[in-house]
Tab-separated table of C-alpha atoms and ligand atoms in Angstrom:
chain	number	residue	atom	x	y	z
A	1	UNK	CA	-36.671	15.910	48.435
A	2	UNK	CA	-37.668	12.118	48.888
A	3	UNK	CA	-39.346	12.970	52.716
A	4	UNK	CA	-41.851	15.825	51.046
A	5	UNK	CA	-43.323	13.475	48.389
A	6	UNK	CA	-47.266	12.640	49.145
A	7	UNK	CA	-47.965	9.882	48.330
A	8	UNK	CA	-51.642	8.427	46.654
A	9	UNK	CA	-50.662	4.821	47.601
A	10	UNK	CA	-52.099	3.192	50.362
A	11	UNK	CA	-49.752	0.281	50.905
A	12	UNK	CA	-46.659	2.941	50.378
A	13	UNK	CA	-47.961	5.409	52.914
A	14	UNK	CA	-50.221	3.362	54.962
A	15	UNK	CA	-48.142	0.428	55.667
A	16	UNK	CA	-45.481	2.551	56.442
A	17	UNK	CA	-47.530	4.740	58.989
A	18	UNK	CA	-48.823	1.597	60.454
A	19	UNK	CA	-45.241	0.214	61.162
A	20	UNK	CA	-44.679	3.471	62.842
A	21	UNK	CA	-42.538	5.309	60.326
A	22	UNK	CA	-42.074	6.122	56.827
A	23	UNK	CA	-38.311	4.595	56.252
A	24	UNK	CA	-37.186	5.463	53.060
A	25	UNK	CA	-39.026	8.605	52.963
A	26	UNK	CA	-37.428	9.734	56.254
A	27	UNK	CA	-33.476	8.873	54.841
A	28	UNK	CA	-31.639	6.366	56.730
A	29	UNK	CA	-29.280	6.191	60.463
A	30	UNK	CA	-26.452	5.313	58.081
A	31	UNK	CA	-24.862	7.732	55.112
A	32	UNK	CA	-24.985	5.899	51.777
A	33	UNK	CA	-21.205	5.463	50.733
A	34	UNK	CA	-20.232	6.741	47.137
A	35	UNK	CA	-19.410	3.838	45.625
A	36	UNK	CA	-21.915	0.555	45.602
A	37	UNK	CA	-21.304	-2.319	47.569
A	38	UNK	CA	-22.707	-4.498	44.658
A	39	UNK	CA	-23.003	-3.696	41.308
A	40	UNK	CA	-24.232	-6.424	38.735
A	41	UNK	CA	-23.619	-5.720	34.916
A	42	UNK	CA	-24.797	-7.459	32.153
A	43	UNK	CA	-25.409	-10.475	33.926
A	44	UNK	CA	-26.970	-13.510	31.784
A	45	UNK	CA	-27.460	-17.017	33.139
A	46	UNK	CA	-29.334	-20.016	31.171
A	47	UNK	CA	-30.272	-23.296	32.149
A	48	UNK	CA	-29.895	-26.612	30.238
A	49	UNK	CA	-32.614	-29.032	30.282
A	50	UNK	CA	-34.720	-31.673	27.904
A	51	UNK	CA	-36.681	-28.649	27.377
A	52	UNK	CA	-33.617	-26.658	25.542
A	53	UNK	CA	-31.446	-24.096	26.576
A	54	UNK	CA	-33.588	-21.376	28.367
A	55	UNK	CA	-32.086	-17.766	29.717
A	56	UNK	CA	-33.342	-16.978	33.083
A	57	UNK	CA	-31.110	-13.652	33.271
A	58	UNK	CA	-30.697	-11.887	30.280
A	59	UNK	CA	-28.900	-9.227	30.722
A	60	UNK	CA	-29.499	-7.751	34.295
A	61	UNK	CA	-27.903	-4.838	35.735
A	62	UNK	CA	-28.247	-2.864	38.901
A	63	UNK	CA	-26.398	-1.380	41.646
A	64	UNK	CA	-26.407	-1.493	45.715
A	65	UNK	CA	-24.921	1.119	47.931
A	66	UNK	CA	-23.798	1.025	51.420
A	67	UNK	CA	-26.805	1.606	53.754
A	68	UNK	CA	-29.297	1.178	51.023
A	69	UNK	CA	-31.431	-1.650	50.766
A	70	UNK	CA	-32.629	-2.486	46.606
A	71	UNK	CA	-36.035	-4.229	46.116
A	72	UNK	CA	-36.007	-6.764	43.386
A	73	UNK	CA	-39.611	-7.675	42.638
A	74	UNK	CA	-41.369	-9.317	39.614
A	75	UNK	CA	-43.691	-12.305	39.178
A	76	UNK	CA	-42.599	-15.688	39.738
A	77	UNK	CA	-40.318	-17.188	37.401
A	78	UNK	CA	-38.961	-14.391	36.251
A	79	UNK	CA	-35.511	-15.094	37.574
A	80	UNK	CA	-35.001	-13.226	40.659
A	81	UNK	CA	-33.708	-16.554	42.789
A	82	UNK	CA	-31.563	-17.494	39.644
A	83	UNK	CA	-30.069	-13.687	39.890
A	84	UNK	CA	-29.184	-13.831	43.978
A	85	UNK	CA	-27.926	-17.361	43.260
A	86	UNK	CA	-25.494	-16.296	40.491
A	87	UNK	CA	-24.382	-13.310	42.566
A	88	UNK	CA	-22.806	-15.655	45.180
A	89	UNK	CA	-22.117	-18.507	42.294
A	90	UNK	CA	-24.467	-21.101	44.464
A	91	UNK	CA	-26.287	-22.007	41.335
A	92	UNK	CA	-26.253	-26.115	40.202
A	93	UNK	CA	-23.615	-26.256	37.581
A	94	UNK	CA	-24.900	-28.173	34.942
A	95	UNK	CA	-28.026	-27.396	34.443
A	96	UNK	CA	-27.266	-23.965	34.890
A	97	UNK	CA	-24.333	-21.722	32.605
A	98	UNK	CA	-22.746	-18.200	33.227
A	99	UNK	CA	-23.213	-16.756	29.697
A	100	UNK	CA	-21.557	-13.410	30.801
A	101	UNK	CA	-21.091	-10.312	32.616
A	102	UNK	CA	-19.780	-9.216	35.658
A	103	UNK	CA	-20.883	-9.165	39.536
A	104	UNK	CA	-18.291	-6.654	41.051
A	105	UNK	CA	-17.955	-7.018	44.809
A	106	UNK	CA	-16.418	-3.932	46.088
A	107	UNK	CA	-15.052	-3.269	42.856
A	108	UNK	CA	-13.499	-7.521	43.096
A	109	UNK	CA	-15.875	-9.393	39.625
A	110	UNK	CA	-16.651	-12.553	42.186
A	111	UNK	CA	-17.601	-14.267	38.344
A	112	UNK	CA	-13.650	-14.355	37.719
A	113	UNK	CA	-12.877	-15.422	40.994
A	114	UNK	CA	-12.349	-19.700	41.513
A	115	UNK	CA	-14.403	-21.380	44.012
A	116	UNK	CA	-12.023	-21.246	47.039
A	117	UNK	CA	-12.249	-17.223	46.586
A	118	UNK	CA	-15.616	-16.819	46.476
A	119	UNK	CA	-16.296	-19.202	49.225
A	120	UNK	CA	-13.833	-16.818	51.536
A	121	UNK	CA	-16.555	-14.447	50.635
A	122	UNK	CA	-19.681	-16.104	51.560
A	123	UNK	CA	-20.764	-15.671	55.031
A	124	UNK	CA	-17.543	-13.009	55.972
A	125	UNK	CA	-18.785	-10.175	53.612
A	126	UNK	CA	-21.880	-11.377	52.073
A	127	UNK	CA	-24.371	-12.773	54.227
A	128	UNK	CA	-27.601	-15.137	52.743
A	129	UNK	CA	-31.043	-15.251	54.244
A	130	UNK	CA	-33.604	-17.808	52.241
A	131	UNK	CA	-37.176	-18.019	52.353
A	132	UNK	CA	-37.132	-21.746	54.301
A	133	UNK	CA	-34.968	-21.431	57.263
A	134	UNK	CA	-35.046	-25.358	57.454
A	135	UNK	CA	-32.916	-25.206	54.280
A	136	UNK	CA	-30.805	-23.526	55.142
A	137	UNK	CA	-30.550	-25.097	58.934
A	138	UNK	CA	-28.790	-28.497	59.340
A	139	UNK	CA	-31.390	-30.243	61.519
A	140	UNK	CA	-28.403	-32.406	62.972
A	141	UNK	CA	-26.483	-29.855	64.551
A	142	UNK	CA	-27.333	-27.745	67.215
A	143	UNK	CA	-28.508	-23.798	66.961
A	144	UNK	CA	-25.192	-22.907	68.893
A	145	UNK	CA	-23.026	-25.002	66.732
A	146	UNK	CA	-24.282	-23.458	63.737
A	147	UNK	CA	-24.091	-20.263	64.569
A	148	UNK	CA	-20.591	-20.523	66.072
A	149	UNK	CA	-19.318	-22.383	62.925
A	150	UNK	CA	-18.754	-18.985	60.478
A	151	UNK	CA	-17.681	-17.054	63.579
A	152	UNK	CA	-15.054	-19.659	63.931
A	153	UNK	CA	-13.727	-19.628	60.391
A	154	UNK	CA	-13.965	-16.196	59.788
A	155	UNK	CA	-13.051	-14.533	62.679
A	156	UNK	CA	-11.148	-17.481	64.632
A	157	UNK	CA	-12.937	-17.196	67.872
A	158	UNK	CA	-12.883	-20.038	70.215
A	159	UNK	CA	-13.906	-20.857	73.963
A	160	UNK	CA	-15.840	-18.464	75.887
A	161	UNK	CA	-15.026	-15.440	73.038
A	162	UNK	CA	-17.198	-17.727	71.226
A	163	UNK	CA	-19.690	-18.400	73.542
A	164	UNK	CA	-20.900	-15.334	74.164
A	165	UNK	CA	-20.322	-13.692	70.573
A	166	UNK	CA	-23.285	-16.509	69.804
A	167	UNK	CA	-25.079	-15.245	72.795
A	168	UNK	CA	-24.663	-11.670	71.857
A	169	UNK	CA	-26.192	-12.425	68.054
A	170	UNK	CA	-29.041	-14.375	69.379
A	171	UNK	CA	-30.332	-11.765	71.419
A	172	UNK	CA	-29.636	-8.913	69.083
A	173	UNK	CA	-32.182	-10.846	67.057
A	174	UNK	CA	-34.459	-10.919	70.100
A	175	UNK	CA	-34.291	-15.029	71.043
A	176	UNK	CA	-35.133	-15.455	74.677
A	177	UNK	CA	-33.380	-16.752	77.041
A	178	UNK	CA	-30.280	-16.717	74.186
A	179	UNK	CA	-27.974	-18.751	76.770
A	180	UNK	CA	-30.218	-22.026	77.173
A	181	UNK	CA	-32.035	-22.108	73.928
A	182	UNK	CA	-28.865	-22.040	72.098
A	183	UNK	CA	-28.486	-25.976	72.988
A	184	UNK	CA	-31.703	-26.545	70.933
A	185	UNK	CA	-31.823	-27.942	67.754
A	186	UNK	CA	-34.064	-26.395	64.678
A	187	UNK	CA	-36.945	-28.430	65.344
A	188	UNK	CA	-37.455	-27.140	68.990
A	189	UNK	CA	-37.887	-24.000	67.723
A	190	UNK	CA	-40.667	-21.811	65.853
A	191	UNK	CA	-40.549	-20.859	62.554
A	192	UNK	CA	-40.262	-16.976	63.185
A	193	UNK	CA	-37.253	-17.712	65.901
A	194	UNK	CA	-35.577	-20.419	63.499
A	195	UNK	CA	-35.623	-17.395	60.560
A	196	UNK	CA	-34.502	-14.782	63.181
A	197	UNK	CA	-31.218	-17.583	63.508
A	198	UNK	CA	-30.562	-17.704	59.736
A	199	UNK	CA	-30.468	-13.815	60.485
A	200	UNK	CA	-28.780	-14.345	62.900
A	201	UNK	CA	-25.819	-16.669	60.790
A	202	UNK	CA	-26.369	-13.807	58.187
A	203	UNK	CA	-25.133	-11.075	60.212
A	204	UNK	CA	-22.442	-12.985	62.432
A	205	UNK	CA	-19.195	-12.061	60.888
A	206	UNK	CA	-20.620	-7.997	59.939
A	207	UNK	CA	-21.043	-8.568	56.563
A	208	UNK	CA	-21.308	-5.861	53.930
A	209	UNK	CA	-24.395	-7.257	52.007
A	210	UNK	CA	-26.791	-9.016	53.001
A	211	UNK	CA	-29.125	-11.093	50.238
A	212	UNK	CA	-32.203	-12.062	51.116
A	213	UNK	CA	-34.802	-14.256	49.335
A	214	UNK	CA	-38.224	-13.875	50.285
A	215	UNK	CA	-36.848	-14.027	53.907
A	216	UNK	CA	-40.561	-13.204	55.465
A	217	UNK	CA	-42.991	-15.588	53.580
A	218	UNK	CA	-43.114	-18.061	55.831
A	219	UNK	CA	-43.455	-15.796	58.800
A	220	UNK	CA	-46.728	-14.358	60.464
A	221	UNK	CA	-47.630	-10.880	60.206
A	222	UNK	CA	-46.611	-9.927	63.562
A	223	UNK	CA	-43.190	-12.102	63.491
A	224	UNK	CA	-42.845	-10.506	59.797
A	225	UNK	CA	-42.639	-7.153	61.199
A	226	UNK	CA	-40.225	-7.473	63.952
A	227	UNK	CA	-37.862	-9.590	61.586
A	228	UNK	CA	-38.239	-6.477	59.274
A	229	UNK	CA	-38.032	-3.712	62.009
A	230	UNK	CA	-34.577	-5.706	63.542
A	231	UNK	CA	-33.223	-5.774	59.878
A	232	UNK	CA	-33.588	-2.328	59.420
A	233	UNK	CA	-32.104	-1.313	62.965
A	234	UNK	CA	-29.297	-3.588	61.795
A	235	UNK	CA	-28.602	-1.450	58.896
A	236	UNK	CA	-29.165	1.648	60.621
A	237	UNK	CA	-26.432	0.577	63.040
A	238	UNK	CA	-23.914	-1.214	60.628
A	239	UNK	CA	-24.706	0.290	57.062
A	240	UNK	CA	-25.423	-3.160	55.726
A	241	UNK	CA	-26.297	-3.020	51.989
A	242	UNK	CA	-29.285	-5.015	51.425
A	243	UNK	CA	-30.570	-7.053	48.479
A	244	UNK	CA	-34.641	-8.228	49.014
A	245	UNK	CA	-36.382	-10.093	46.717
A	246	UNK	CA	-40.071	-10.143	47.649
A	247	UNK	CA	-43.240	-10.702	46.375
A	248	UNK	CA	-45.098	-8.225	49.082
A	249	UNK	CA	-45.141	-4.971	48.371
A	250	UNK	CA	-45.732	-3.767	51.997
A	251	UNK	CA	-42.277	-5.175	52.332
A	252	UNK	CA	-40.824	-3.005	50.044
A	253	UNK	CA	-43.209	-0.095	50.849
A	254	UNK	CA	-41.255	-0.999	54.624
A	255	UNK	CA	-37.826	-1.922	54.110
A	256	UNK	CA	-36.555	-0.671	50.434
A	257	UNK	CA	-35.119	3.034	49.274
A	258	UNK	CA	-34.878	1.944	45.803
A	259	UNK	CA	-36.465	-0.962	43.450
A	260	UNK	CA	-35.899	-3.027	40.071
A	261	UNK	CA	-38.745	-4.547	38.596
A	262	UNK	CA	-37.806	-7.375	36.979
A	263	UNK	CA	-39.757	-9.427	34.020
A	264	UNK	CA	-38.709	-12.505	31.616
A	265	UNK	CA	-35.160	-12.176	32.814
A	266	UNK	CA	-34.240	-8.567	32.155
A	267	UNK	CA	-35.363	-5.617	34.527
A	268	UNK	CA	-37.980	-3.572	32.768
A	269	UNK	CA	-37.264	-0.452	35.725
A	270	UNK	CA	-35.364	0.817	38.619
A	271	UNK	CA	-36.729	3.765	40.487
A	272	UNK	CA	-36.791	5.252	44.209
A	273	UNK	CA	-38.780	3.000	46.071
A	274	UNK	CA	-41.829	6.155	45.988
A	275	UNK	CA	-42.015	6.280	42.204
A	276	UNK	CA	-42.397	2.922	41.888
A	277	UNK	CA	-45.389	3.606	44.194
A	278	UNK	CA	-46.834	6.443	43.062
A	279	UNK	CA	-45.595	7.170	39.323
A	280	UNK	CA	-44.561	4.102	37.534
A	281	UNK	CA	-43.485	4.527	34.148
A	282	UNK	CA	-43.129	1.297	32.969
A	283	UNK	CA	-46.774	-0.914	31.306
A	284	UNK	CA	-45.870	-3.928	33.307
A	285	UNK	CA	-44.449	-1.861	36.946
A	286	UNK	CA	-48.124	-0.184	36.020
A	287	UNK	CA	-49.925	-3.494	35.906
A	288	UNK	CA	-48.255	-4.929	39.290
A	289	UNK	CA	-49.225	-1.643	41.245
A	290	UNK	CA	-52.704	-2.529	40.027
A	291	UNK	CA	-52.281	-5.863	40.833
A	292	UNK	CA	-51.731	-5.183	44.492
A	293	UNK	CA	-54.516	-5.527	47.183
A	294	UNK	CA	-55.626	-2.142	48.003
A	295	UNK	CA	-57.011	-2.864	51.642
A	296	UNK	CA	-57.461	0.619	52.847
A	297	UNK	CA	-60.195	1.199	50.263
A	298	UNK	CA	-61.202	-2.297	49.495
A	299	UNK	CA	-63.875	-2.744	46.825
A	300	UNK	CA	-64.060	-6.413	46.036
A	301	UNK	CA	-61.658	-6.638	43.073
A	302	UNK	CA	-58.475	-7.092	41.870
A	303	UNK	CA	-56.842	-6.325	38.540
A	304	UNK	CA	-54.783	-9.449	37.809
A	305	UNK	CA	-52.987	-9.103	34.576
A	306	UNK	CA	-53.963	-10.907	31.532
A	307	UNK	CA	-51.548	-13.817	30.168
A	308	UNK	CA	-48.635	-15.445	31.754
A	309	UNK	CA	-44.959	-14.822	31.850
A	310	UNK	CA	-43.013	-16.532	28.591
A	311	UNK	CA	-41.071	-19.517	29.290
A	312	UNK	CA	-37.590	-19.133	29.224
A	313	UNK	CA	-37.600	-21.413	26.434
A	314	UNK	CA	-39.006	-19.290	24.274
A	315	UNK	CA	-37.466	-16.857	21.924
A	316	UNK	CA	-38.680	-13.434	21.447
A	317	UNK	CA	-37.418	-10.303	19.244
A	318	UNK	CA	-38.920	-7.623	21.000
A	319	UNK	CA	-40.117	-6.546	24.590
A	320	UNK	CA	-41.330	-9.858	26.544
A	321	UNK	CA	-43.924	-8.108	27.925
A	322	UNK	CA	-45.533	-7.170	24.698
A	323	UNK	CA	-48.117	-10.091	24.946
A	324	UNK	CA	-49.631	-9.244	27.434
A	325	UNK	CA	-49.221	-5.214	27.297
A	326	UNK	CA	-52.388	-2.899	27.198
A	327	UNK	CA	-50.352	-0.025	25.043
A	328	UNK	CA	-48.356	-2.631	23.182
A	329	UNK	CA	-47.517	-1.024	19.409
A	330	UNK	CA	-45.607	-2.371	16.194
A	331	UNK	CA	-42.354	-1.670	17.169
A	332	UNK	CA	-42.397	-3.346	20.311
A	333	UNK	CA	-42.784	-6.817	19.003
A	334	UNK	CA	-39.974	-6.632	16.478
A	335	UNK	CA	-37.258	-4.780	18.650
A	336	UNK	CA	-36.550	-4.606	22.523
A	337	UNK	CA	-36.740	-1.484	23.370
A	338	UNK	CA	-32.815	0.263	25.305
A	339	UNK	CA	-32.775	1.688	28.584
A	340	UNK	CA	-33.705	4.847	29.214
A	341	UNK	CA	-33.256	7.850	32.169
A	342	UNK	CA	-36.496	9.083	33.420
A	343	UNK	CA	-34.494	10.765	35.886
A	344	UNK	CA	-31.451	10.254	38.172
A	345	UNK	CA	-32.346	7.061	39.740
A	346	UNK	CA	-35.248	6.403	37.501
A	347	UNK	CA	-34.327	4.200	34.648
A	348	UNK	CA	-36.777	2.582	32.020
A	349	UNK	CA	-37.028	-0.576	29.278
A	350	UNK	CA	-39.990	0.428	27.374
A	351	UNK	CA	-40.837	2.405	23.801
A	352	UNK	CA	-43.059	4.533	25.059
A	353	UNK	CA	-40.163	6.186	26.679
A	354	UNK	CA	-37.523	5.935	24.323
B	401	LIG	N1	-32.178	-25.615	38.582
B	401	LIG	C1	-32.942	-25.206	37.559
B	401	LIG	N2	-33.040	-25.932	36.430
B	401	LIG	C2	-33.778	-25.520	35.360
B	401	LIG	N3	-34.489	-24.376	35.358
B	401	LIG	C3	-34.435	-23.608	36.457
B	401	LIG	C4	-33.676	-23.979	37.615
B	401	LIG	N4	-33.832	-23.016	38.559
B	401	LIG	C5	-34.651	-22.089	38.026
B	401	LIG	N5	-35.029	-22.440	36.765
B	401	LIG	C6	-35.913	-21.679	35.855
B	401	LIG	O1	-35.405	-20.359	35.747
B	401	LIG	C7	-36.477	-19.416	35.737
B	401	LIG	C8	-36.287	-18.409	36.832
B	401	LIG	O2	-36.443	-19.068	38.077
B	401	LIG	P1	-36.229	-18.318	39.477
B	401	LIG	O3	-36.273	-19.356	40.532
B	401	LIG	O4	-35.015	-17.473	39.377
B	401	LIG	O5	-37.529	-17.385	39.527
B	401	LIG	P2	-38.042	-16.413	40.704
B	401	LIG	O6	-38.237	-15.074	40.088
B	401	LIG	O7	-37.137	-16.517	41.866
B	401	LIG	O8	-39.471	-17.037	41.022
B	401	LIG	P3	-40.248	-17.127	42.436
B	401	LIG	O9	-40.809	-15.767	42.667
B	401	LIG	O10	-41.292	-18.148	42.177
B	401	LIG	O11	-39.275	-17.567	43.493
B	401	LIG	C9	-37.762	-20.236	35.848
B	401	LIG	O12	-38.277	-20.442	34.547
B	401	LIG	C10	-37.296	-21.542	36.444
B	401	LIG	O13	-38.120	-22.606	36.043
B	402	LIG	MG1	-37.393	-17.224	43.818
C-alpha cells in the first residue's frame, strides 16, 4: 500500500505537501493499462568522434505504462538526452550509432521502422517537450502557425476547426487571452508561456507518451509548478504515459510514480518513486539522495560525491561506479554486477545485492 508509506524525506513528503498533494502516493485519476506504452530493451547507442568510439547507452532497459509517469534521473553526462533521443531516432547520425536493442512502441520496435514510419509517429502518438523552448520554437513563424501545423497533418483540420482546436490547447495550458496572443511570435512571449506552447504542440494531436527533457529548468519556481500541476491534470484526464528526465528531485518527488537511476550509460535502479526516497538500495541512488539539498532541516552542508562520472571513452570491466563507491569490494572492479529484484518494481545493478 504505496498511500500508507511514511516517509523520512523531506523533499518526498514536504514538497509534495507544499504543492498541495502527495501524487504518487495518493494513485492516479487514470487506471494504469496492463501492458506499457513504452518499453526500451537492451538499448545501446555510441558516438564516434576524434576521441574514439564512446557508448553513451549501454544497455538500458525500462518500461512505461499508461497513466504512469517514469523518472529518469542521474548526473550529467550520463546519457539520459542520448536515451530520449534514440527513443524517437532524433539523434545526429554520424556521430552517433544504434549498436542494438529494441524500443517497442505499443508493442511496434520504432528501431526497425524507416524514417517515414517513425516520423508518422512523432508528434501523433509521441509527443516531445525540451528543456529550451526556443529550440524547439521556429522564431519565424507565428505561435498559431506552429501549433496548427501537427494538428493539420495529423488530424487534417483546416479553417475555423482549426482555429479554435489551437485556441482550445492554448488555454488548456492556461495562455491568456488564447485568441489574440496566438498571432504572436516566440519572442513576444515569456519563457514560462513559450514552454507552456511546446506543451502545448506536445499534447495537440492526444498523444500516448509524452517525453520530456528537463522541461522545467528554465522556468521559475512558481511557473515550474503550474507547468507541473497542468501536466499532471493532463494525465489524469487523458492517461498520458510520461517519460521525465530531470535533475530536481522535487520534480520527481511531484510528478513521478516510478524512477530509474541511471549512471555511465546503464541504469544502476528502478524503484517506486517512495523507495527511491526513502530506502535506496543502490551505493550511487544512496549518494544522490545525500546529495540533495535538504531545506527543511538545513545545516550548512552538502554531501557531494567524490570523483566524476567516467568518460564514455573509457573502458571498464566492472561496475562504473566502483571509483567512486564508499562500499566498493574486489569483485566489483573485475565484473559488472546482473540485475537483481529487490521486489516487484524494485530492481537493482549492484553486488551487494546479488
Ligand atoms: N552529438 C554528440 N556527439 C558526441 N558525443 C555526444 C553527443 N551527444 C552526447 N554525447 C555524449 O554522450 C554522453 C551522454 O550525453 P547526454 O546528453 O545523453 O547526457 P545527459 O545525461 O542528458 O546529461 P545532462 O544531464 O547534462 O543533460 C556524454 O558523454 C556526451 O558528451
Ligand atoms: Mg540531457
Amino acid at each position: 500500500m504505496r498511500g500508507k508509506q511514511s516517509s523520512s524525506n523531506p523533499i518526498c513528503d514536504g514538497h509534495r505537501d507544499e504543492f498541495g498533494v502527495g501524487y504518487a502516493m495518493q494513485g492516479i485519476g487514470y487506471a494504469m493499462g496492463p501492458g506499457p506504452v513504452l518499453k526500451v530493451e537492451d538499448l545501446r547507442v555510441s558516438f564516434s568522434t576524434r576521441r574514439g568510439v564512446g557508448m553513451a547507452v549501454n544497455g538500458v532497459s525500462f518500461e512505461v505504462k499508461k497513466g504512469e509517469t517514469l523518472g529518469l534521473v542521474g548526473e550529467s553526462g550520463c546519457g539520459k538526452s542520448t536515451v530520449a533521443l534514440s527513443i524517437m531516432k532524433l539523434l545526429p547520425r554520424p556521430p552517433a550509432k544504434f549498436e542494438g536493442g529494441r524500443v517497442l512502441f505499443e508493442g511496434e520496435d520504432l528501431m526497425a521502422m524507416d524514417e517515414e514510419e517513425v516520423r508518422s509517429y512523432r508528434g501523433r502518438h509521441i509527443g516531445m517537450i525540451f528543456q529550451d523552448p526556443m529550440s524547439s520554437l521556429n522564431p519565424v513563424y507565428n505561435i498559431n502557425f506552429q501549433v496548427a501545423e501537427p494538428l493539420r497533418i495529423h488530424q487534417g483540420l483546416r479553417g475555423s476547426a482549426l482555429v479554435d482546436q489551437v485556441v482550445t490547447l492554448l488555454r488548456r495550458m492556461r495562455i491568456p487571452a488564447p485568441e489574440n496572443r496566438a498571432r504572436d511570435y516566440p519572442h513576444q512571449f515569456s519563457g514560462g508561456m513559450r514552454q507552456r506552447v511546446v506543451g502545448s504542440i506536445a499534447l495537440s494531436c492526444e498523444p500516448e507518451l509524452i517525453i520530456a527533457d528537463e522541461p522545467t529548468t528554465a522556468l521559475d519556481a512558481t511557473i515550474q509548478a503550474q507547468y507541473l500541476n497542468l501536466l499532471r491534470e493532463l494525465q489524469e484526464d487523458t492517461g498520458v504515459a510520461i517519460l521525465l528526465i530531470t535533475h530536481d528531485f522535487s520534480v520527481v518527488a511531484k510528478m513521478c510514480h516510478r524512477v530509474a537511476v541511471m549512471y555511465a550509460g546503464t541504469i544502476v535502479e528502478t524503484a517506486e518513486v517512495e523507495t527511491i526516497f526513502n530506502n535506496p538500495a543502490h551505493p550511487y541512488t544512496q549518494a544522490l539522495m545525500a546529495a540533495v539539498p535538504d531545506i527543511a532541516a538545513w545545516k550548512g552542508h552538502l554531501s557531494p560525491i567524490d570523483g566524476s562520472p567516467p568518460s564514455i571513452y573509457e573502458t571498464h570491466r566492472g561496475c562504473p561506479f566502483a571509483p567512486r563507491c564508499a562500499v566498493v569490494q574486489d569483485r566489483c572492479r573485475e565484473e559488472a554486477p546482473p540485475e537483481t529484484q529487490r521486489a516487484k518494481e524494485h530492481g537493482v545493478r549492484c553486488w551487494l545485492h546479488v
